mmCIF file of C-alpha atoms and ligand atoms in Angstrom:
data_model
loop_
_atom_site.group_PDB
_atom_site.id
_atom_site.type_symbol
_atom_site.label_atom_id
_atom_site.label_comp_id
_atom_site.label_asym_id
_atom_site.label_seq_id
_atom_site.Cartn_x
_atom_site.Cartn_y
_atom_site.Cartn_z
ATOM 1 C CA MET A 1 -3.588 -24.554 4.219
ATOM 2 C CA THR A 2 -2.957 -21.025 2.938
ATOM 3 C CA ARG A 3 -6.221 -19.573 2.012
ATOM 4 C CA ILE A 4 -6.730 -16.525 -0.515
ATOM 5 C CA ALA A 5 -9.915 -14.286 -0.972
ATOM 6 C CA VAL A 6 -9.927 -13.677 -4.467
ATOM 7 C CA LEU A 7 -11.752 -10.769 -5.580
ATOM 8 C CA PRO A 8 -11.869 -9.820 -9.454
ATOM 9 C CA GLY A 9 -14.527 -7.380 -9.266
ATOM 10 C CA ASP A 10 -15.386 -5.551 -12.456
ATOM 11 C CA GLY A 11 -14.423 -4.458 -15.918
ATOM 12 C CA ILE A 12 -10.806 -5.426 -16.568
ATOM 13 C CA GLY A 13 -10.771 -6.649 -12.877
ATOM 14 C CA PRO A 14 -11.374 -10.463 -13.511
ATOM 15 C CA GLU A 15 -9.081 -10.361 -16.714
ATOM 16 C CA VAL A 16 -5.761 -9.156 -14.709
ATOM 17 C CA ILE A 17 -6.671 -11.254 -11.602
ATOM 18 C CA ALA A 18 -6.852 -14.176 -13.726
ATOM 19 C CA GLU A 19 -2.998 -13.410 -14.683
ATOM 20 C CA GLY A 20 -2.109 -12.710 -11.325
ATOM 21 C CA LEU A 21 -3.394 -15.795 -10.230
ATOM 22 C CA LYS A 22 -1.429 -17.616 -13.134
ATOM 23 C CA VAL A 23 1.809 -16.244 -12.200
ATOM 24 C CA LEU A 24 1.114 -16.705 -8.408
ATOM 25 C CA ARG A 25 0.781 -20.454 -9.087
ATOM 26 C CA ALA A 26 3.826 -20.625 -11.104
ATOM 27 C CA ALA A 27 5.630 -19.057 -8.308
ATOM 28 C CA LEU A 28 4.594 -21.365 -5.696
ATOM 29 C CA GLY A 29 5.096 -24.558 -8.127
ATOM 30 C CA PRO A 30 4.204 -27.754 -6.736
ATOM 31 C CA GLU A 31 3.358 -26.068 -3.273
ATOM 32 C CA ALA A 32 0.489 -24.216 -4.869
ATOM 33 C CA SER A 33 -1.759 -27.353 -4.277
ATOM 34 C CA ARG A 34 -1.390 -26.580 -0.487
ATOM 35 C CA TRP A 35 -2.910 -23.065 -1.102
ATOM 36 C CA GLU A 36 -6.606 -22.482 -1.689
ATOM 37 C CA PHE A 37 -7.810 -19.623 -4.003
ATOM 38 C CA VAL A 38 -11.507 -18.978 -2.987
ATOM 39 C CA GLU A 39 -13.317 -16.473 -5.346
ATOM 40 C CA ALA A 40 -15.889 -14.299 -4.160
ATOM 41 C CA PRO A 41 -18.311 -11.654 -6.000
ATOM 42 C CA ILE A 42 -17.549 -8.138 -5.275
ATOM 43 C CA GLY A 43 -18.733 -4.524 -7.079
ATOM 44 C CA TRP A 44 -21.041 -4.525 -9.467
ATOM 45 C CA ALA A 45 -20.861 -8.280 -10.296
ATOM 46 C CA ALA A 46 -21.991 -9.056 -6.636
ATOM 47 C CA ILE A 47 -24.858 -6.298 -6.719
ATOM 48 C CA ASP A 48 -26.093 -8.255 -9.908
ATOM 49 C CA GLN A 49 -25.926 -11.883 -8.125
ATOM 50 C CA CYS A 50 -26.722 -10.904 -4.507
ATOM 51 C CA GLY A 51 -27.667 -7.646 -4.377
ATOM 52 C CA SER A 52 -25.138 -5.960 -2.416
ATOM 53 C CA ALA A 53 -21.490 -4.478 -3.654
ATOM 54 C CA LEU A 54 -20.059 -6.371 -0.524
ATOM 55 C CA PRO A 55 -22.078 -9.356 0.040
ATOM 56 C CA GLU A 56 -22.169 -11.125 3.749
ATOM 57 C CA GLN A 57 -20.581 -14.411 2.231
ATOM 58 C CA THR A 58 -17.541 -12.360 0.552
ATOM 59 C CA LEU A 59 -17.199 -10.608 3.915
ATOM 60 C CA ALA A 60 -16.897 -13.916 5.642
ATOM 61 C CA ILE A 61 -14.566 -15.461 2.921
ATOM 62 C CA CYS A 62 -12.390 -12.339 3.258
ATOM 63 C CA LYS A 63 -12.244 -12.591 7.075
ATOM 64 C CA GLY A 64 -11.727 -16.179 6.849
ATOM 65 C CA SER A 65 -8.606 -15.760 4.815
ATOM 66 C CA ASP A 66 -4.762 -14.763 4.782
ATOM 67 C CA ALA A 67 -4.895 -12.279 2.800
ATOM 68 C CA MET A 68 -7.252 -10.827 -0.111
ATOM 69 C CA PHE A 69 -6.184 -10.243 -3.613
ATOM 70 C CA PHE A 70 -8.504 -7.891 -5.340
ATOM 71 C CA GLY A 71 -8.892 -6.531 -9.007
ATOM 72 C CA ALA A 72 -10.820 -3.461 -9.161
ATOM 73 C CA VAL A 73 -14.859 -2.141 -8.616
ATOM 74 C CA GLY A 74 -16.694 0.225 -10.403
ATOM 75 C CA LEU A 75 -18.859 1.024 -13.455
ATOM 76 C CA PRO A 76 -19.319 4.694 -14.147
ATOM 77 C CA ALA A 77 -21.862 4.039 -16.894
ATOM 78 C CA ARG A 78 -24.126 2.580 -13.853
ATOM 79 C CA ASP A 79 -23.296 5.089 -10.974
ATOM 80 C CA ALA A 80 -26.329 7.195 -11.622
ATOM 81 C CA THR A 81 -28.603 4.024 -10.550
ATOM 82 C CA LEU A 82 -27.131 4.171 -6.853
ATOM 83 C CA PRO A 83 -26.499 6.751 -4.329
ATOM 84 C CA PRO A 84 -22.909 7.300 -3.670
ATOM 85 C CA ALA A 85 -22.664 5.274 -0.148
ATOM 86 C CA GLN A 86 -23.965 2.382 -1.878
ATOM 87 C CA ARG A 87 -21.696 2.292 -4.775
ATOM 88 C CA PRO A 88 -18.885 -0.402 -4.822
ATOM 89 C CA GLU A 89 -16.030 2.091 -4.609
ATOM 90 C CA THR A 90 -17.403 3.218 -1.056
ATOM 91 C CA ALA A 91 -19.487 0.138 0.026
ATOM 92 C CA ALA A 92 -16.934 -2.624 -0.806
ATOM 93 C CA LEU A 93 -13.438 -0.807 -0.823
ATOM 94 C CA LEU A 94 -13.825 0.938 2.601
ATOM 95 C CA GLY A 95 -15.620 -2.265 4.078
ATOM 96 C CA LEU A 96 -12.577 -4.400 3.201
ATOM 97 C CA ARG A 97 -9.917 -1.457 4.011
ATOM 98 C CA LYS A 98 -11.299 -0.742 7.321
ATOM 99 C CA GLY A 99 -8.727 -0.978 9.954
ATOM 100 C CA LEU A 100 -5.676 -1.612 7.490
ATOM 101 C CA PHE A 101 -3.543 1.683 8.550
ATOM 102 C CA ALA A 102 -0.705 1.065 6.345
ATOM 103 C CA ASN A 103 -0.737 1.790 2.668
ATOM 104 C CA LEU A 104 2.329 0.482 0.684
ATOM 105 C CA ARG A 105 2.739 2.131 -3.226
ATOM 106 C CA PRO A 106 6.208 1.174 -4.810
ATOM 107 C CA ALA A 107 6.673 2.895 -8.131
ATOM 108 C CA ILE A 108 9.541 1.283 -10.096
ATOM 109 C CA LEU A 109 10.868 2.364 -13.230
ATOM 110 C CA TYR A 110 13.764 0.167 -14.716
ATOM 111 C CA PRO A 111 16.334 2.031 -16.461
ATOM 112 C CA GLU A 112 15.756 0.449 -20.156
ATOM 113 C CA PHE A 113 12.209 2.014 -19.976
ATOM 114 C CA ALA A 114 13.388 5.388 -18.945
ATOM 115 C CA ASP A 115 11.193 6.593 -22.107
ATOM 116 C CA LEU A 116 7.896 5.819 -20.674
ATOM 117 C CA SER A 117 8.359 8.071 -17.590
ATOM 118 C CA VAL A 118 6.786 11.537 -17.855
ATOM 119 C CA LEU A 119 10.102 12.774 -16.771
ATOM 120 C CA ARG A 120 12.801 13.547 -19.037
ATOM 121 C CA ALA A 121 15.151 10.424 -19.903
ATOM 122 C CA ASP A 122 18.437 11.989 -18.299
ATOM 123 C CA ILE A 123 16.485 12.497 -14.962
ATOM 124 C CA VAL A 124 15.561 8.779 -14.785
ATOM 125 C CA ALA A 125 18.624 7.174 -16.734
ATOM 126 C CA ASN A 126 19.523 5.216 -13.354
ATOM 127 C CA GLY A 127 15.947 4.019 -13.157
ATOM 128 C CA VAL A 128 13.701 4.758 -10.152
ATOM 129 C CA ASP A 129 12.709 2.284 -7.010
ATOM 130 C CA VAL A 130 11.041 4.244 -4.700
ATOM 131 C CA LEU A 131 8.312 2.759 -1.895
ATOM 132 C CA ILE A 132 5.749 5.087 -0.530
ATOM 133 C CA VAL A 133 4.212 4.091 3.136
ATOM 134 C CA ARG A 134 1.268 6.191 3.643
ATOM 135 C CA GLU A 135 -0.657 5.981 6.801
ATOM 136 C CA LEU A 136 -3.954 5.550 5.815
ATOM 137 C CA THR A 137 -6.573 5.580 8.891
ATOM 138 C CA GLY A 138 -6.002 8.674 10.618
ATOM 139 C CA GLY A 139 -4.711 12.419 9.917
ATOM 140 C CA LEU A 140 -7.105 15.034 8.068
ATOM 141 C CA TYR A 141 -9.655 12.700 6.342
ATOM 142 C CA TYR A 142 -11.089 11.354 9.840
ATOM 143 C CA GLY A 143 -9.936 13.801 12.361
ATOM 144 C CA GLN A 144 -12.930 15.500 14.408
ATOM 145 C CA PRO A 145 -14.564 18.090 14.396
ATOM 146 C CA LYS A 146 -15.010 18.133 10.660
ATOM 147 C CA GLY A 147 -17.867 19.491 8.598
ATOM 148 C CA ARG A 148 -19.658 22.977 7.870
ATOM 149 C CA THR A 149 -21.746 25.629 9.904
ATOM 150 C CA ALA A 150 -23.269 28.814 9.312
ATOM 151 C CA ALA A 151 -20.971 31.895 9.995
ATOM 152 C CA ASP A 152 -20.563 35.461 9.214
ATOM 153 C CA GLY A 153 -23.702 35.570 6.457
ATOM 154 C CA GLY A 154 -21.742 32.800 4.705
ATOM 155 C CA GLU A 155 -20.258 29.081 6.150
ATOM 156 C CA ARG A 156 -17.317 27.842 7.789
ATOM 157 C CA ALA A 157 -15.703 24.765 7.217
ATOM 158 C CA VAL A 158 -13.410 22.755 9.469
ATOM 159 C CA ASP A 159 -11.155 19.456 9.018
ATOM 160 C CA THR A 160 -8.940 18.266 11.732
ATOM 161 C CA MET A 161 -5.389 16.975 11.280
ATOM 162 C CA VAL A 162 -4.884 14.418 14.108
ATOM 163 C CA TYR A 163 -2.102 11.682 15.182
ATOM 164 C CA THR A 164 -1.388 10.033 18.274
ATOM 165 C CA THR A 165 2.009 8.728 19.233
ATOM 166 C CA GLY A 166 0.583 5.006 18.615
ATOM 167 C CA GLU A 167 -0.368 5.775 15.243
ATOM 168 C CA ILE A 168 2.876 7.396 14.093
ATOM 169 C CA GLU A 169 4.848 4.590 15.798
ATOM 170 C CA ARG A 170 2.886 1.708 13.988
ATOM 171 C CA ILE A 171 3.137 3.206 10.352
ATOM 172 C CA ALA A 172 6.944 3.856 11.117
ATOM 173 C CA ARG A 173 7.738 0.672 12.117
ATOM 174 C CA VAL A 174 6.122 -0.567 8.715
ATOM 175 C CA ALA A 175 8.395 1.697 6.745
ATOM 176 C CA PHE A 176 11.560 0.639 8.691
ATOM 177 C CA GLU A 177 11.032 -2.840 8.422
ATOM 178 C CA ALA A 178 10.332 -2.457 4.655
ATOM 179 C CA ALA A 179 13.415 -0.277 4.260
ATOM 180 C CA ARG A 180 15.493 -3.205 6.088
ATOM 181 C CA THR A 181 14.371 -5.387 2.983
ATOM 182 C CA ARG A 182 15.697 -2.954 0.470
ATOM 183 C CA ARG A 183 18.395 -0.315 0.404
ATOM 184 C CA HIS A 184 17.960 0.600 4.058
ATOM 185 C CA LYS A 185 17.161 4.380 3.687
ATOM 186 C CA LEU A 186 14.073 5.915 4.982
ATOM 187 C CA CYS A 187 12.764 9.295 4.303
ATOM 188 C CA SER A 188 10.083 10.681 6.818
ATOM 189 C CA VAL A 189 8.302 13.379 5.103
ATOM 190 C CA ASP A 190 6.146 16.216 6.897
ATOM 191 C CA LYS A 191 5.745 19.719 7.526
ATOM 192 C CA ALA A 192 7.129 20.286 10.995
ATOM 193 C CA ASN A 193 8.086 23.611 10.347
ATOM 194 C CA ILE A 194 4.256 24.751 10.677
ATOM 195 C CA LEU A 195 1.903 21.635 11.669
ATOM 196 C CA ALA A 196 1.565 20.413 15.432
ATOM 197 C CA THR A 197 0.828 17.026 14.072
ATOM 198 C CA SER A 198 4.464 16.986 11.639
ATOM 199 C CA GLN A 199 6.206 17.958 14.922
ATOM 200 C CA LEU A 200 5.261 14.881 16.950
ATOM 201 C CA TRP A 201 5.472 13.008 13.554
ATOM 202 C CA ARG A 202 9.261 14.061 13.526
ATOM 203 C CA GLU A 203 9.778 13.151 17.092
ATOM 204 C CA VAL A 204 8.338 9.842 17.092
ATOM 205 C CA VAL A 205 10.018 8.607 13.894
ATOM 206 C CA THR A 206 13.112 10.092 15.157
ATOM 207 C CA ARG A 207 12.947 8.122 18.512
ATOM 208 C CA LEU A 208 11.945 4.807 16.667
ATOM 209 C CA GLY A 209 14.567 5.051 14.377
ATOM 210 C CA ARG A 210 17.164 4.286 17.178
ATOM 211 C CA ASP A 211 15.917 0.887 17.196
ATOM 212 C CA TYR A 212 16.778 0.848 13.348
ATOM 213 C CA PRO A 213 20.346 1.978 13.256
ATOM 214 C CA ASP A 214 20.902 -0.029 10.154
ATOM 215 C CA VAL A 215 18.417 2.346 8.096
ATOM 216 C CA ALA A 216 19.576 5.742 7.299
ATOM 217 C CA LEU A 217 16.678 7.774 8.428
ATOM 218 C CA SER A 218 16.304 11.334 7.011
ATOM 219 C CA HIS A 219 13.430 13.694 7.156
ATOM 220 C CA MET A 220 11.958 16.298 4.339
ATOM 221 C CA TYR A 221 8.980 18.837 4.252
ATOM 222 C CA VAL A 222 6.487 17.534 2.036
ATOM 223 C CA ASP A 223 6.652 20.463 -0.457
ATOM 224 C CA SER A 224 10.525 19.861 -0.876
ATOM 225 C CA CYS A 225 9.733 16.144 -1.364
ATOM 226 C CA ALA A 226 7.118 16.975 -4.236
ATOM 227 C CA MET A 227 9.831 18.634 -5.500
ATOM 228 C CA GLN A 228 12.756 16.242 -4.900
ATOM 229 C CA LEU A 229 10.602 13.366 -6.550
ATOM 230 C CA LEU A 230 10.592 15.073 -9.720
ATOM 231 C CA ARG A 231 14.164 16.239 -9.905
ATOM 232 C CA ASN A 232 15.936 13.405 -8.346
ATOM 233 C CA PRO A 233 13.491 10.388 -8.070
ATOM 234 C CA GLY A 234 16.524 7.948 -7.971
ATOM 235 C CA ASP A 235 17.774 9.329 -4.458
ATOM 236 C CA PHE A 236 14.633 8.013 -2.814
ATOM 237 C CA ASP A 237 14.160 4.083 -1.106
ATOM 238 C CA VAL A 238 11.363 4.130 1.206
ATOM 239 C CA ILE A 239 9.304 7.233 2.070
ATOM 240 C CA VAL A 240 7.019 7.040 5.131
ATOM 241 C CA THR A 241 4.119 9.996 5.323
ATOM 242 C CA GLU A 242 0.832 10.613 6.959
ATOM 243 C CA ASN A 243 -2.458 10.122 5.257
ATOM 244 C CA THR A 244 -3.207 13.203 2.957
ATOM 245 C CA PHE A 245 0.671 13.932 1.890
ATOM 246 C CA GLY A 246 1.052 10.089 0.976
ATOM 247 C CA ASP A 247 -2.243 10.634 -0.988
ATOM 248 C CA ILE A 248 -0.719 13.163 -3.308
ATOM 249 C CA LEU A 249 2.992 12.029 -3.313
ATOM 250 C CA SER A 250 2.011 8.494 -4.246
ATOM 251 C CA ASP A 251 -0.063 9.519 -6.937
ATOM 252 C CA GLU A 252 3.008 11.837 -8.219
ATOM 253 C CA ALA A 253 5.338 9.100 -8.025
ATOM 254 C CA SER A 254 3.017 6.636 -9.917
ATOM 255 C CA MET A 255 3.606 9.049 -13.022
ATOM 256 C CA LEU A 256 7.320 8.440 -12.891
ATOM 257 C CA VAL A 257 6.800 5.063 -14.240
ATOM 258 C CA GLY A 258 4.463 5.572 -17.031
ATOM 259 C CA SER A 259 1.279 3.517 -16.834
ATOM 260 C CA LEU A 260 -1.254 2.823 -14.460
ATOM 261 C CA GLY A 261 -0.733 -0.772 -15.692
ATOM 262 C CA MET A 262 2.413 -1.288 -14.042
ATOM 263 C CA LEU A 263 1.932 -0.447 -9.974
ATOM 264 C CA PRO A 264 0.804 -2.542 -7.688
ATOM 265 C CA SER A 265 -0.087 -1.923 -3.831
ATOM 266 C CA ALA A 266 -1.059 -3.406 -0.448
ATOM 267 C CA CYS A 267 -2.626 -2.453 2.492
ATOM 268 C CA LEU A 268 -1.483 -4.114 5.799
ATOM 269 C CA GLY A 269 -3.040 -3.951 9.245
ATOM 270 C CA ASP A 270 -2.008 -5.369 12.781
ATOM 271 C CA GLY A 271 -2.971 -8.795 11.797
ATOM 272 C CA SER A 272 -6.524 -8.796 12.891
ATOM 273 C CA LEU A 273 -7.591 -8.402 9.458
ATOM 274 C CA PRO A 274 -5.972 -10.181 6.402
ATOM 275 C CA ALA A 275 -3.960 -7.905 4.165
ATOM 276 C CA PHE A 276 -5.558 -6.345 1.087
ATOM 277 C CA TYR A 277 -3.302 -6.457 -1.933
ATOM 278 C CA GLU A 278 -4.544 -4.670 -5.320
ATOM 279 C CA PRO A 279 -3.305 -3.135 -8.371
ATOM 280 C CA ILE A 280 -3.798 0.590 -8.035
ATOM 281 C CA HIS A 281 -6.062 1.251 -11.325
ATOM 282 C CA GLY A 282 -9.059 0.872 -11.660
ATOM 283 C CA THR A 283 -11.664 -1.266 -13.958
ATOM 284 C CA ALA A 284 -10.932 0.475 -17.242
ATOM 285 C CA PRO A 285 -14.211 0.129 -18.605
ATOM 286 C CA ASP A 286 -12.602 1.691 -21.898
ATOM 287 C CA ILE A 287 -10.682 -1.397 -22.522
ATOM 288 C CA ALA A 288 -12.692 -4.050 -20.608
ATOM 289 C CA GLY A 289 -12.944 -7.345 -22.495
ATOM 290 C CA GLN A 290 -10.926 -6.829 -25.348
ATOM 291 C CA GLY A 291 -7.392 -8.196 -24.099
ATOM 292 C CA LYS A 292 -6.120 -5.139 -23.780
ATOM 293 C CA ALA A 293 -5.243 -4.504 -20.329
ATOM 294 C CA ASN A 294 -1.807 -4.825 -18.931
ATOM 295 C CA PRO A 295 -1.767 -7.660 -16.077
ATOM 296 C CA LEU A 296 1.324 -6.493 -14.886
ATOM 297 C CA ALA A 297 0.101 -4.332 -12.123
ATOM 298 C CA ALA A 298 -1.756 -7.461 -10.691
ATOM 299 C CA ILE A 299 1.273 -9.678 -11.312
ATOM 300 C CA LEU A 300 3.305 -7.353 -9.421
ATOM 301 C CA THR A 301 0.708 -7.131 -6.667
ATOM 302 C CA ALA A 302 0.911 -10.975 -6.519
ATOM 303 C CA ALA A 303 4.492 -10.544 -5.657
ATOM 304 C CA MET A 304 3.556 -8.044 -2.819
ATOM 305 C CA LEU A 305 1.301 -10.509 -1.476
ATOM 306 C CA LEU A 306 3.984 -13.245 -1.123
ATOM 307 C CA ARG A 307 6.667 -10.768 0.129
ATOM 308 C CA TYR A 308 4.649 -8.767 2.974
ATOM 309 C CA SER A 309 2.095 -11.463 3.966
ATOM 310 C CA PHE A 310 3.837 -14.459 3.710
ATOM 311 C CA HIS A 311 7.731 -13.227 3.619
ATOM 312 C CA ARG A 312 8.306 -15.394 0.561
ATOM 313 C CA GLU A 313 11.228 -13.274 -0.703
ATOM 314 C CA ARG A 314 12.771 -15.832 -3.255
ATOM 315 C CA GLU A 315 9.042 -16.141 -4.902
ATOM 316 C CA ALA A 316 8.301 -12.338 -5.161
ATOM 317 C CA THR A 317 11.727 -11.877 -6.452
ATOM 318 C CA ALA A 318 11.166 -14.791 -9.113
ATOM 319 C CA ILE A 319 8.160 -12.919 -10.157
ATOM 320 C CA GLU A 320 9.871 -9.294 -10.292
ATOM 321 C CA GLU A 321 12.617 -10.779 -12.226
ATOM 322 C CA ALA A 322 10.371 -12.492 -14.492
ATOM 323 C CA VAL A 323 8.582 -9.454 -15.332
ATOM 324 C CA LYS A 324 11.675 -7.666 -16.078
ATOM 325 C CA GLY A 325 12.877 -10.205 -18.394
ATOM 326 C CA VAL A 326 9.684 -10.074 -20.286
ATOM 327 C CA LEU A 327 9.566 -6.332 -20.778
ATOM 328 C CA ARG A 328 13.380 -6.826 -21.929
ATOM 329 C CA SER A 329 12.270 -9.120 -24.426
ATOM 330 C CA GLY A 330 9.986 -6.511 -25.963
ATOM 331 C CA ALA A 331 6.683 -7.803 -25.139
ATOM 332 C CA ARG A 332 4.283 -4.698 -24.560
ATOM 333 C CA THR A 333 0.443 -4.293 -24.113
ATOM 334 C CA GLY A 334 -0.779 -1.478 -25.477
ATOM 335 C CA ASP A 335 -0.605 1.101 -22.987
ATOM 336 C CA ILE A 336 3.544 0.509 -22.536
ATOM 337 C CA LEU A 337 4.104 -0.244 -26.333
ATOM 338 C CA GLN A 338 6.818 1.493 -27.554
ATOM 339 C CA PRO A 339 8.620 1.783 -31.256
ATOM 340 C CA GLY A 340 9.866 -1.815 -31.972
ATOM 341 C CA GLY A 341 7.870 -3.550 -29.294
ATOM 342 C CA ARG A 342 5.880 -6.445 -29.884
ATOM 343 C CA LEU A 343 1.967 -6.011 -28.777
ATOM 344 C CA VAL A 344 0.486 -8.904 -26.903
ATOM 345 C CA GLU A 345 -2.898 -9.237 -25.396
ATOM 346 C CA THR A 346 -3.550 -9.674 -21.596
ATOM 347 C CA GLY A 347 -3.192 -13.507 -21.556
ATOM 348 C CA GLU A 348 -0.513 -13.785 -23.557
ATOM 349 C CA MET A 349 1.445 -11.300 -21.114
ATOM 350 C CA GLY A 350 0.496 -13.359 -18.101
ATOM 351 C CA ASP A 351 1.649 -16.835 -20.034
ATOM 352 C CA LEU A 352 5.149 -14.965 -20.632
ATOM 353 C CA VAL A 353 5.664 -13.972 -17.235
ATOM 354 C CA ALA A 354 4.394 -17.547 -15.791
ATOM 355 C CA ARG A 355 6.774 -19.035 -17.970
ATOM 356 C CA ALA A 356 9.602 -16.634 -17.192
ATOM 357 C CA VAL A 357 9.160 -17.722 -13.613
ATOM 358 C CA GLU A 358 9.688 -21.163 -14.522
ATOM 359 C CA ASP A 359 12.731 -20.361 -16.295
ATOM 360 C CA TRP A 360 13.920 -18.173 -13.131
ATOM 361 C CA TYR A 361 13.856 -21.399 -11.050
ATOM 362 C CA VAL A 362 15.621 -23.445 -13.766
ATOM 363 C CA ARG A 363 18.605 -20.826 -12.904
ATOM 364 C CA ASN A 364 18.026 -20.417 -9.432
ATOM 365 C CA ASP A 365 17.022 -23.934 -7.897
ATOM 366 C CA ARG A 366 13.551 -24.100 -6.565
ATOM 367 C CA THR A 367 14.146 -26.174 -3.942
ATOM 368 C CA LEU A 368 16.771 -23.433 -2.077
HETATM 369 P P1 NAD B 1 -8.883 3.618 -14.604
HETATM 370 O O1 NAD B 1 -7.391 3.158 -13.791
HETATM 371 O O2 NAD B 1 -9.988 2.327 -14.628
HETATM 372 O O3 NAD B 1 -8.571 3.970 -16.119
HETATM 373 C C1 NAD B 1 -7.955 4.926 -16.294
HETATM 374 C C2 NAD B 1 -7.060 5.016 -17.636
HETATM 375 O O4 NAD B 1 -5.830 4.298 -17.742
HETATM 376 C C3 NAD B 1 -8.087 4.290 -18.872
HETATM 377 O O5 NAD B 1 -7.685 5.043 -20.196
HETATM 378 C C4 NAD B 1 -7.563 2.815 -18.894
HETATM 379 O O6 NAD B 1 -8.175 2.329 -20.059
HETATM 380 C C5 NAD B 1 -6.271 2.807 -18.362
HETATM 381 N N1 NAD B 1 -5.921 1.775 -17.546
HETATM 382 C C6 NAD B 1 -6.076 1.563 -16.151
HETATM 383 N N2 NAD B 1 -5.617 0.174 -16.197
HETATM 384 C C7 NAD B 1 -4.909 -0.251 -17.284
HETATM 385 C C8 NAD B 1 -4.541 -1.718 -17.386
HETATM 386 N N3 NAD B 1 -4.311 -2.409 -16.172
HETATM 387 N N4 NAD B 1 -3.943 -1.644 -18.771
HETATM 388 C C9 NAD B 1 -4.236 -0.820 -19.585
HETATM 389 N N5 NAD B 1 -4.505 0.557 -19.462
HETATM 390 C C10 NAD B 1 -4.952 0.571 -18.216
HETATM 391 O O7 NAD B 1 -9.370 4.926 -13.985
HETATM 392 P P2 NAD B 1 -11.080 5.873 -14.230
HETATM 393 O O8 NAD B 1 -11.301 5.619 -15.470
HETATM 394 O O9 NAD B 1 -10.839 6.793 -13.785
HETATM 395 O O10 NAD B 1 -11.859 4.738 -13.312
HETATM 396 C C11 NAD B 1 -12.827 3.641 -13.997
HETATM 397 C C12 NAD B 1 -13.929 2.869 -12.989
HETATM 398 O O11 NAD B 1 -12.964 2.597 -12.055
HETATM 399 C C13 NAD B 1 -14.616 3.785 -12.013
HETATM 400 O O12 NAD B 1 -15.815 3.352 -11.764
HETATM 401 C C14 NAD B 1 -13.518 4.124 -10.866
HETATM 402 O O13 NAD B 1 -14.534 4.470 -9.624
HETATM 403 C C15 NAD B 1 -13.044 2.724 -10.426
HETATM 404 N N6 NAD B 1 -11.768 2.467 -9.877
HETATM 405 C C16 NAD B 1 -11.833 1.826 -9.113
HETATM 406 C C17 NAD B 1 -10.661 1.674 -8.374
HETATM 407 C C18 NAD B 1 -10.368 0.464 -7.316
HETATM 408 O O14 NAD B 1 -11.456 -0.532 -7.357
HETATM 409 N N7 NAD B 1 -9.512 0.349 -6.420
HETATM 410 C C19 NAD B 1 -9.705 2.704 -8.390
HETATM 411 C C20 NAD B 1 -9.628 3.672 -9.238
HETATM 412 C C21 NAD B 1 -10.739 3.608 -9.939
#
């Protein structure tokens, strides 16, 4: 029995996760009965029920699962009632992502939705399909020494960027493997003209590239990459980079797509912890409970879960093609509504995609 820990969380989390599950079940078809979806409280919902943002029983369910399917946590209106370290964004998220070193964030803009992008339509006329693979547990955010001391009548602050060969190798391998499932192009991003960590990064990635002769490897400085993502976003397939650069570039890439409500993500480790899948958006308290949330990020997150944790390429494709078809039909939640589009609520969007998955299987034999 495959077991998925389902963690809806706060705000629109439960609304979008319900639709993600609906579509995941449709993609699995009769096999869904052999999958167990175990829901557990997290975030403010868990604080209210059990007194902590990540209760022991939730953690136990997560550890005993094959993958985690997460909505979002955090309610700004309640922030003042807890110190930052106990708030869900810190207490729950960091607890679950600990040790998961690879963050995968695809940004896909279909050519027919070019006008949703913040970029000029002619720049994204051929669409965008880039996957950013960000190292998540090393680099500047965690390196030691770190901190502030008194100096020269003022203060001195230090952060340390540090990477080892092993840390670079394992993230690069994830990126090369991902490129193999896509268009076989990998761009490694660094600042090797200045930073020692980047020089090691480039050497290690280049050496590893020899194991992947079918993947076209290139290198780019991070400043140049920030520019090229705006100038020629369609040129990129997979980008691999360290923690800080990835943090910034993945947010930049998300803007190419037009709405937070369309962007899935995954955090993968070495298998000792289950992988963590979540839409990149937050709890959107301004629209929660009103049927206005776009569930497509959560639905596309379900496709990532199938692809990366279970190698179910066919089911993942069924979901992605279904999303494309539904968007082409003109159905839109408010955040992506264009002139001529048809406004639908969260649940209706989920129903439409689930039905489109069924239709996809009618055209492409489910048993293959
Ligand atoms: P947000 O992503 O929740 O919302 C930003 C804007 O985008 C809002 O206008 C919202 O309505 C809109 N939006 C987001 N997702 C949408 C969707 N699926 N469909 C339609 N519109 C959508 O970011 P925020 O407002 O900065 O944060 C709200 C809360 O969420 C905060 O407490 C924050 O800490 C938390 N948060 C949690 C996570 C997480 O759990 N991983 C991530 C980001 C923010």
